[in-house]
XYZ file of C-alpha atoms in Angstrom:
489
model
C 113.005 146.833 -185.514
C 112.283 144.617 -182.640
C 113.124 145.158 -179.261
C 116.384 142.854 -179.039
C 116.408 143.743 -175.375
C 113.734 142.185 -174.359
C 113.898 138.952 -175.845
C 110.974 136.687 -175.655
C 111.243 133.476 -173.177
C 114.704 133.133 -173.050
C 116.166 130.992 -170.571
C 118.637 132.543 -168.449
C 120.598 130.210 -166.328
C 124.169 131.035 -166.066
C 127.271 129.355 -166.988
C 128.776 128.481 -163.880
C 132.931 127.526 -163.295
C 131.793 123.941 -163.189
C 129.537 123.944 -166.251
C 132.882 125.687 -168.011
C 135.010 122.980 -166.725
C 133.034 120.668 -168.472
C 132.437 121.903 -171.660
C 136.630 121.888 -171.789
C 136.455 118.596 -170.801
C 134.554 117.931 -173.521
C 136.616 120.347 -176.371
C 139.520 120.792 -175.151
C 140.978 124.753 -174.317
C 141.292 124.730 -178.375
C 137.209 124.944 -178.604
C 136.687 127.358 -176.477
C 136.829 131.181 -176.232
C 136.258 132.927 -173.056
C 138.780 136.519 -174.171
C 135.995 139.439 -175.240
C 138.255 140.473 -178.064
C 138.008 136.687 -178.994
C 134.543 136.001 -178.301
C 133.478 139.450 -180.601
C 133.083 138.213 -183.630
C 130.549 135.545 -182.890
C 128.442 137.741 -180.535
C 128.342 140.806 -183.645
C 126.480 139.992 -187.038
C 127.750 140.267 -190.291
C 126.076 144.614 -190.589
C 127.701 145.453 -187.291
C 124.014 146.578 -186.603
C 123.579 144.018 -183.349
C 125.548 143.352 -180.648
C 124.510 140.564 -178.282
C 126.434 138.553 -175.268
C 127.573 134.605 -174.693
C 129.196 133.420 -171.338
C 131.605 131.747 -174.075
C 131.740 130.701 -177.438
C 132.531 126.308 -177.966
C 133.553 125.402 -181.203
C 133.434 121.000 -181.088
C 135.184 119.432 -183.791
C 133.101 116.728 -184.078
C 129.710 115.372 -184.054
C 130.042 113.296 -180.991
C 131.203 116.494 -179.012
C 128.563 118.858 -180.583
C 126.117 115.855 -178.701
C 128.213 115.745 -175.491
C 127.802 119.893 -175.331
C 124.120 119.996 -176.306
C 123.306 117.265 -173.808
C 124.997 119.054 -171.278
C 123.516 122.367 -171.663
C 119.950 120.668 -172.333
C 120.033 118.965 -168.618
C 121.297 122.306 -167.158
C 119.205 124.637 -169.347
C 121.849 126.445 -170.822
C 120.600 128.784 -173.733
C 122.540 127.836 -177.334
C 122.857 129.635 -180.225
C 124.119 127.813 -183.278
C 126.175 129.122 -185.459
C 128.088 129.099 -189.102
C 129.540 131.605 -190.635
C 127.850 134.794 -189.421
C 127.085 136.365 -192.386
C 123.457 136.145 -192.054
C 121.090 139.322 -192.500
C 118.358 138.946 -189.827
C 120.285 138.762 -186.509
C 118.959 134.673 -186.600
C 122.699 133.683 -185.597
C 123.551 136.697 -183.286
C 123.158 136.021 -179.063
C 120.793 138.862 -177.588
C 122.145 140.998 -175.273
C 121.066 139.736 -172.177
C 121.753 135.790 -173.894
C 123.690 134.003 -170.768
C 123.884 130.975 -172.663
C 126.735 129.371 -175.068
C 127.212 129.706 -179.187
C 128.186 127.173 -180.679
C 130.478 127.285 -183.710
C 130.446 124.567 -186.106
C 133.457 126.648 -187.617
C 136.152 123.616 -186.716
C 134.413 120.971 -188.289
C 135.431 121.679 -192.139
C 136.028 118.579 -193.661
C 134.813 117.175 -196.675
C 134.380 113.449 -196.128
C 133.148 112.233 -199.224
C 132.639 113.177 -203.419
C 130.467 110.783 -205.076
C 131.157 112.010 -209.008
C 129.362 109.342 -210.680
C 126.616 109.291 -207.952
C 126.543 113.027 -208.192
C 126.962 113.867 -204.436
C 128.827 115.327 -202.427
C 128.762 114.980 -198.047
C 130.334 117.581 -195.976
C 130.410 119.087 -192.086
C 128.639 122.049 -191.595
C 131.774 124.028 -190.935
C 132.872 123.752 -194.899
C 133.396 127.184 -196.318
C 130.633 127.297 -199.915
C 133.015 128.236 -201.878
C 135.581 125.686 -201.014
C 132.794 122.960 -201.631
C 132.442 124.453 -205.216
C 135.983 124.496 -206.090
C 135.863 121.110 -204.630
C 132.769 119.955 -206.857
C 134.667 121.512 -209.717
C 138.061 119.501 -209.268
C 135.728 116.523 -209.980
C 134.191 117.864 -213.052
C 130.974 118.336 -211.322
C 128.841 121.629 -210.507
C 127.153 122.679 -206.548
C 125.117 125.227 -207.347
C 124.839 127.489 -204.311
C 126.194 130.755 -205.103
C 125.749 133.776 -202.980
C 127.629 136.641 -202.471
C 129.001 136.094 -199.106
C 130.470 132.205 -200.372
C 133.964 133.045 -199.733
C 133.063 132.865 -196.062
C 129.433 131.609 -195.275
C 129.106 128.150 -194.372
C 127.250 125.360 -195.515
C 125.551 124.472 -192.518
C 124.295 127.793 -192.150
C 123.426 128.061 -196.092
C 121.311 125.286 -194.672
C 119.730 126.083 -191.284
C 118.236 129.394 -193.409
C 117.510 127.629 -196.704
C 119.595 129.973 -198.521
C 118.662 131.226 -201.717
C 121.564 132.910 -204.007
C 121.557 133.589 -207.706
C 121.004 130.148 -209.732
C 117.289 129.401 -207.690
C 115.755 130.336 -211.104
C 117.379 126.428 -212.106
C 118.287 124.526 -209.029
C 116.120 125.368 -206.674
C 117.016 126.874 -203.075
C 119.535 125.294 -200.553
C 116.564 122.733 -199.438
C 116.561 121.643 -202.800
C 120.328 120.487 -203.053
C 120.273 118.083 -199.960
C 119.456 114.453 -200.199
C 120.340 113.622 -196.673
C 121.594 115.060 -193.554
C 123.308 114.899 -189.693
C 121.069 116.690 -187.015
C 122.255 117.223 -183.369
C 118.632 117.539 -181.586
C 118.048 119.604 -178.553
C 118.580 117.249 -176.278
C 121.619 115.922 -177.555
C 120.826 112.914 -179.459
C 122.373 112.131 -182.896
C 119.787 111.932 -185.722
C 121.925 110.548 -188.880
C 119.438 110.797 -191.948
C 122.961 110.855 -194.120
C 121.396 109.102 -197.236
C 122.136 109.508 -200.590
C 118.548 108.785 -202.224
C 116.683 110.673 -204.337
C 113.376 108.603 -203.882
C 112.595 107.605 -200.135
C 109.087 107.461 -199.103
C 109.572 105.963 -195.697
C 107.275 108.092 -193.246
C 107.806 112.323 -192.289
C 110.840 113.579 -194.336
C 113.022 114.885 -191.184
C 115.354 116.640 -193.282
C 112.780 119.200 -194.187
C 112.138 119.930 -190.370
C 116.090 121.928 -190.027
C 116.268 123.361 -193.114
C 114.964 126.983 -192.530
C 114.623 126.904 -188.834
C 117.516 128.617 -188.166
C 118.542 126.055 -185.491
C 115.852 126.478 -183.192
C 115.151 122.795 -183.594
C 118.820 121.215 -183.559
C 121.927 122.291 -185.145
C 123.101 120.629 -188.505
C 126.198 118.665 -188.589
C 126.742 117.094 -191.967
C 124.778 116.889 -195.112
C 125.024 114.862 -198.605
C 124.949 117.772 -201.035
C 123.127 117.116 -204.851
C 125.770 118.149 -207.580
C 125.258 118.679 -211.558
C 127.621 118.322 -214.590
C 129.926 121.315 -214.689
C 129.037 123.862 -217.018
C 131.260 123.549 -219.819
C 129.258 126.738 -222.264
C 128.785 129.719 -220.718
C 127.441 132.895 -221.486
C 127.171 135.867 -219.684
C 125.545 139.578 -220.563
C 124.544 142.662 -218.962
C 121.464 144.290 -220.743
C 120.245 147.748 -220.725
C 115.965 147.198 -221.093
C 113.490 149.002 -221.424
C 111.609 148.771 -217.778
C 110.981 145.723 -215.461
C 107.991 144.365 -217.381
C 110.628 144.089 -220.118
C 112.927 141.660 -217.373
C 110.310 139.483 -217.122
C 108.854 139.389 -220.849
C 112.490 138.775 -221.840
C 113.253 136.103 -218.933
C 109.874 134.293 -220.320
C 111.437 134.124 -223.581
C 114.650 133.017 -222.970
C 113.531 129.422 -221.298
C 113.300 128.162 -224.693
C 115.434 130.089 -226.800
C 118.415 128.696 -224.472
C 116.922 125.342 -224.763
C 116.099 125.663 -221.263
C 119.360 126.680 -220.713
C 118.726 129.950 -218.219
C 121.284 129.526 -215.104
C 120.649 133.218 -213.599
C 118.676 136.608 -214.201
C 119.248 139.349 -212.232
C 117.228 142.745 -212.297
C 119.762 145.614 -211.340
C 118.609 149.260 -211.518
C 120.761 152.404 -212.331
C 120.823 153.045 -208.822
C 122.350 150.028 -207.305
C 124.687 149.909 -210.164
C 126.438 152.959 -209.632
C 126.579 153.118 -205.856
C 128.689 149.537 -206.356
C 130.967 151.366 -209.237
C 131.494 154.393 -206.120
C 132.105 151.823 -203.699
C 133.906 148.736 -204.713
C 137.612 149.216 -206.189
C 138.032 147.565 -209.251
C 134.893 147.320 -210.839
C 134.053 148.620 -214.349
C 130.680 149.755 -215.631
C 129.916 146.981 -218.330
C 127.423 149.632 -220.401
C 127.676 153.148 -220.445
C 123.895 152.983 -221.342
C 121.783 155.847 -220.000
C 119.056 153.700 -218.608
C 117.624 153.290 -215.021
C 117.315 149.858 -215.296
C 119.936 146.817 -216.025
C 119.543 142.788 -216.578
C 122.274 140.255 -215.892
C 121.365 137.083 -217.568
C 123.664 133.770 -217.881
C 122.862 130.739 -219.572
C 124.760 127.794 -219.236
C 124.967 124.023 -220.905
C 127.171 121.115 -219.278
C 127.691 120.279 -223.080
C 131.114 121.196 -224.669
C 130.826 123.724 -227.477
C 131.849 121.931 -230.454
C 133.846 123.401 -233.222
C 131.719 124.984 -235.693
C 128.478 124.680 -233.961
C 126.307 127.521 -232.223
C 127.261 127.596 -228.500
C 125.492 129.646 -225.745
C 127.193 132.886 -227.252
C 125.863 132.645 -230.572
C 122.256 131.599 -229.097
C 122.192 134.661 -226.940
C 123.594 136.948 -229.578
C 120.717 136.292 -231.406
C 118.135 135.925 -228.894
C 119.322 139.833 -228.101
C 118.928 140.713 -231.116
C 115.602 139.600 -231.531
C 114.972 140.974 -227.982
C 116.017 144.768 -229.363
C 114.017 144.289 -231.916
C 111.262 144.295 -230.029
C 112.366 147.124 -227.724
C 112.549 145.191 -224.704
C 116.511 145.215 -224.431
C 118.333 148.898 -225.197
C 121.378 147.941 -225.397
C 123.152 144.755 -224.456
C 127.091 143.028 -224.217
C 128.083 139.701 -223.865
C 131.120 138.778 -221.865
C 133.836 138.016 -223.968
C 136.594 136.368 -221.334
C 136.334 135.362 -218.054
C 137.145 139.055 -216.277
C 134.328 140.484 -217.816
C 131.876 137.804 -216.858
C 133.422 138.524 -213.420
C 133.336 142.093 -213.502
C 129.172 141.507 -213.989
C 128.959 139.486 -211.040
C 131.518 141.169 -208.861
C 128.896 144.129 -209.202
C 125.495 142.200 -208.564
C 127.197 140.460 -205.594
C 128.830 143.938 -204.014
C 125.521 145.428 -203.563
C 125.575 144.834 -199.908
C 129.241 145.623 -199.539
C 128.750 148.972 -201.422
C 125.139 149.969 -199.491
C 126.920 149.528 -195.815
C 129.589 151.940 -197.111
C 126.974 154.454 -198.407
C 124.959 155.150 -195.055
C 122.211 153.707 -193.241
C 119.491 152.142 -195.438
C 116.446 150.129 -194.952
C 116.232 146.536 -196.840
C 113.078 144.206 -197.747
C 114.087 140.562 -198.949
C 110.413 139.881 -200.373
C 109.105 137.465 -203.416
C 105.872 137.605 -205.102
C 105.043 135.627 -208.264
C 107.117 136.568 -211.298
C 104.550 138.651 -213.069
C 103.463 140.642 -210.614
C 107.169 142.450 -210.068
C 106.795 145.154 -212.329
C 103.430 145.934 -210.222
C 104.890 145.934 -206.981
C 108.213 147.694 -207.818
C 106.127 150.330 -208.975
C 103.522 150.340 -206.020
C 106.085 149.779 -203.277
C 108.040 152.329 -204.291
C 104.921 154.619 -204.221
C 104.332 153.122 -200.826
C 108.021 154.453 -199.423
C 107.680 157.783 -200.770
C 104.128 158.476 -199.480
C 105.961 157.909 -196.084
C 109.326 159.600 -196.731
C 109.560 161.428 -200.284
C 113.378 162.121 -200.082
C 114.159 158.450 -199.517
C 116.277 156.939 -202.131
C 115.288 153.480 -203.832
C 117.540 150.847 -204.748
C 115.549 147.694 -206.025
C 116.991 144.524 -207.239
C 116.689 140.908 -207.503
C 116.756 137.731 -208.682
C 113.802 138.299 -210.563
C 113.801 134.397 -211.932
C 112.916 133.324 -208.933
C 110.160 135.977 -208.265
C 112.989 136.887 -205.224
C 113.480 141.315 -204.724
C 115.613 142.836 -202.573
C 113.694 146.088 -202.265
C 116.302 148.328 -200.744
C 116.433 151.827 -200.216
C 118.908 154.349 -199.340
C 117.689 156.914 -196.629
C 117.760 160.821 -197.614
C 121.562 162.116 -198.325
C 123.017 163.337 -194.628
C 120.116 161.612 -192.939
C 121.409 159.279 -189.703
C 120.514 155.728 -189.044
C 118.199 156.869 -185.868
C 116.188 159.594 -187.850
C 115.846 157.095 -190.366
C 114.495 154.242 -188.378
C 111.739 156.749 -187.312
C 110.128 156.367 -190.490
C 110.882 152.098 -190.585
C 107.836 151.008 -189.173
C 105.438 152.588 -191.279
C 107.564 152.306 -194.566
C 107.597 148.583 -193.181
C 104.071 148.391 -193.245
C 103.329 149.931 -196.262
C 105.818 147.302 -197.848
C 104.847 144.302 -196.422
C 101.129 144.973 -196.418
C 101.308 145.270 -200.409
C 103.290 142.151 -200.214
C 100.492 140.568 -198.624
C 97.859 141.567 -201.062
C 99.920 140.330 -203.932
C 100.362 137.145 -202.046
C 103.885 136.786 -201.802
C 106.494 136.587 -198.806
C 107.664 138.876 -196.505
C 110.952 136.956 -196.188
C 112.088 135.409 -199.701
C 115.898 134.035 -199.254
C 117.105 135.846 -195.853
C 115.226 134.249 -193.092
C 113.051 135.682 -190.320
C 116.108 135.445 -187.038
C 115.392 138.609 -184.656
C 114.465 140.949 -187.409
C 111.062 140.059 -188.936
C 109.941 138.187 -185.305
C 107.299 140.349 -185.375
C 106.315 140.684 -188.767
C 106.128 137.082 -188.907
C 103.346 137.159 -186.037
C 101.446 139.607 -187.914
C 101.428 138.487 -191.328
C 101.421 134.621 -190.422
C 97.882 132.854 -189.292
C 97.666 131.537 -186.340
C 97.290 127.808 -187.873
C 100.472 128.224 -189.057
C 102.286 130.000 -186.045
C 100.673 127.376 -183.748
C 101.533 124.614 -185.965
C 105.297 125.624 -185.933
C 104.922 126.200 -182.267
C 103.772 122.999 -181.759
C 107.238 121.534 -183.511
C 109.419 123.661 -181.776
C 107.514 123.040 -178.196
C 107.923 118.987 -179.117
C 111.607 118.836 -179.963
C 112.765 121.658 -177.918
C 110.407 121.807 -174.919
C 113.478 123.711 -172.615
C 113.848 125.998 -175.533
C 117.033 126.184 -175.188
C 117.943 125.974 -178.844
C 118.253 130.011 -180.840
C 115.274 130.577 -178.138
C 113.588 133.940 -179.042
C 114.339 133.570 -182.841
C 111.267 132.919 -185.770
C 108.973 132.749 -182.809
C 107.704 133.957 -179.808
C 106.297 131.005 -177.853
């Protein structure tokens, strides 16, 4: 854990009366909160885990007074941190505690300004909830793809300031990969608008690629022209008891073409993480009663109609299973018949979080290494945990498509959250260090924010720290904007 009070370079220069008068001057007593009970919720991240500080929290409604507040708080050096929906994992969206400094909430500006259905785009505000921008896609027969478990209140310009990942990367790529275009408030205030709807456009440095991922410590993200897809219109969903992991991955390879490319999400689950969400979450129902310690969640999709008569995704799968059992790779398998029991799979994938805050304090690694090389490092980092803490409880899952784990683990029944975090830093190390050596990523889908600061300087080289130094240094040189998140300057 790093040392949140002490924050690295942070500038500290106070809000004064005057400055306050004229950031309501610019939105109005309705964007701002000065109350502590108000201003809470921003200054606390989604785990309840840090608590930081803001003079008070500005929420513009619009693009032009997002500029007129940055510009303000760049000439008097007032510290910013951006924000969306606060549900990220690594603190990147949470003030410090000694932060003196504004957020700003993009929250107000929720509007979706244009749906492009035969262009196949979609542009928004940063403030849109992700799930209303599905439904949205959806009334128009189309498909966003961006599905996480925290869409009923995350927002898309946070989705992209962190380059979220989510459960259908394995197809669509991550949230980078869904953008065409987008609106960029820079640190000094100016308007960047890069709102275009190409797919092909070669003129010079693509911009766009600069904010997505940095967490706003190069400008804060106001709008964006979203890629959509054909809605699915043949679904089918199945939970699979398999063998082991190297049976997830031999089964994922072969399911590319018996879907006819039609894969839209696998997800490894163990035994584990299965049955702490059945403990924890009301409502959900074990899909297989299969004695097993490991699970597979696997959806293929087609934007074609089934027609009547003709093998849909169902049939496909049902076959492709049985083939797969056959070769004693899958155990023991169901497909969802209706739409509760496809949602009863997915309500217990996404709950994991939800159901691991209510079991006790826990230590979490969002890590990727190349597909084939995940039934290795479950194995070895596993290994690596219990040579540190043998009583430690593992809870590994994933979206193994993607080559994405979240390699959790539950710490020792009755064991606190501070005797726990005793044994972090070297289960930390052992974890990340045999990430490194199977080249792979210490942060896969979650960010780096205040949490991984410093495992980012270790496992980083320096051509690479200096070279994103170098960007943040050139369009931030105040550092007023996150300061003292991803780096330390």
């Amino acid at each position: 854990m790093p040392d949140t009070a002490l924050p690295p370079q942070i500038p500290t220069t106070p809000v004064t009366p005057a400055l306050l008068e004229a950031l309501r001057a610019i939105v109005g007593d309705k964007g701002l909160i000065q109350d502590e009970p108000g201003k809470q919720p921003f200054v606390t991240d989604w785990r309840g885990s840090l608590v930081g500080n803001a003079a008070v929290v500005v929420r513009p409604a619009s693009v032009e007074e997002v500029s007129k507040v940055v510009k303000l708080c760049h000439d008097n050096g007032i510290a910013i941190v951006p924000q969306a929906g606060n549900t990220g994992l690594m603190g990147g969206a949470t003030p410090y505690p000694s932060h003196t400094g504004i957020v700003l909430s993009v929250g107000r500006m929720n509007k979706v300004l244009n749906v492009d259905p035969v262009g196949y785009s979609m542009t928004v505000e940063a403030g849109c909830i992700l799930q209303t921008l599905q439904e949205t896609a959806a009334e128009h027969d189309r498909f966003l793809p961006l599905s996480l478990g925290a869409q009923g209140s995350c927002m898309i310009g946070g989705n992209l300031s962190t380059n979220a990942g989510g459960v259908q990367v394995l197809r669509y790529g991550n949230a980078r990969n869904l953008v065409m275009g987008l609106e960029v408030v820079l640190p000094n205030g100016d308007i960047w608008n890069g709102l275009r709807a190409l797919k092909k456009d070669n003129t010079g440095y693509d911009l766009k690629h600069l904010f997505m991922g940095a967490e706003g410590t190069l400008g804060i993200i106001t709008k964006a022209v979203l890629k959509l897809w054909p809605a699915p219109k043949d679904v089918a969903t199945a939970w699979l008891a398999i063998r082991d992991p190297q049976a997830a991955i031999e089964i994922l390879s072969e399911a590319h073409a018996a879907s006819e490319d039609n894969v839209g999400s696998c997800e490894l689950m163990s035994r584990a993480c299965t049955d702490m969400v059945l403990r924890h979450i009301p409502g959900t129902q074990d899909p297989l009663k299969a004695d097993t310690p490991w699970f597979l969640l696997l959806e293929w999709s087609s934007s074609r109609p089934k027609a009547d008569g003709a093998e849909g995704m169902s049939e496909k799968m049902e076959q492709f299973l049985a083939d797969q059992m056959e070769a004693g790779r899958v155990l023991d398998a169901v497909i969802a018949q209706n739409e509760a029991q496809s949602r009863n799979m997915w309500v217990i994938r996404e709950s994991v979080a939800p159901a691991s805050r209510a079991e006790g304090p826990g230590l979490s690694y969002d890590i990727s290494v190349s597909i084939s090389k995940i039934p290795d490092f479950i194995e070895k980092g596993i290994k690596a945990a219990y040579d540190v803490l043998p009583s430690i409880r593992p809870y590994p899952l994933g979206h193994i498509g993607d080559g994405n784990l979240h390699f959790s683990f539950m710490g020792p029944v009755g064991m606190d959250r501070q005797t726990l975090h005793q044994y972090s830093p070297a289960i930390t190390r052992g974890v990340n260090d045999l990430v490194r050596d199977m080249a792979g990523s210490i942060s896969a889908e979650h960010g780096i924010g205040i949490e991984k600061i410093d495992e980012l300087a270790h496992y980083r080289s320096k051509v690479e720290l200096d070279t994103m130094r170098s960007l943040k240094r050139a369009l931030d040189p105040k550092n007023i904007m996150n300061p003292g998140k991803i780096l330390r300057l």
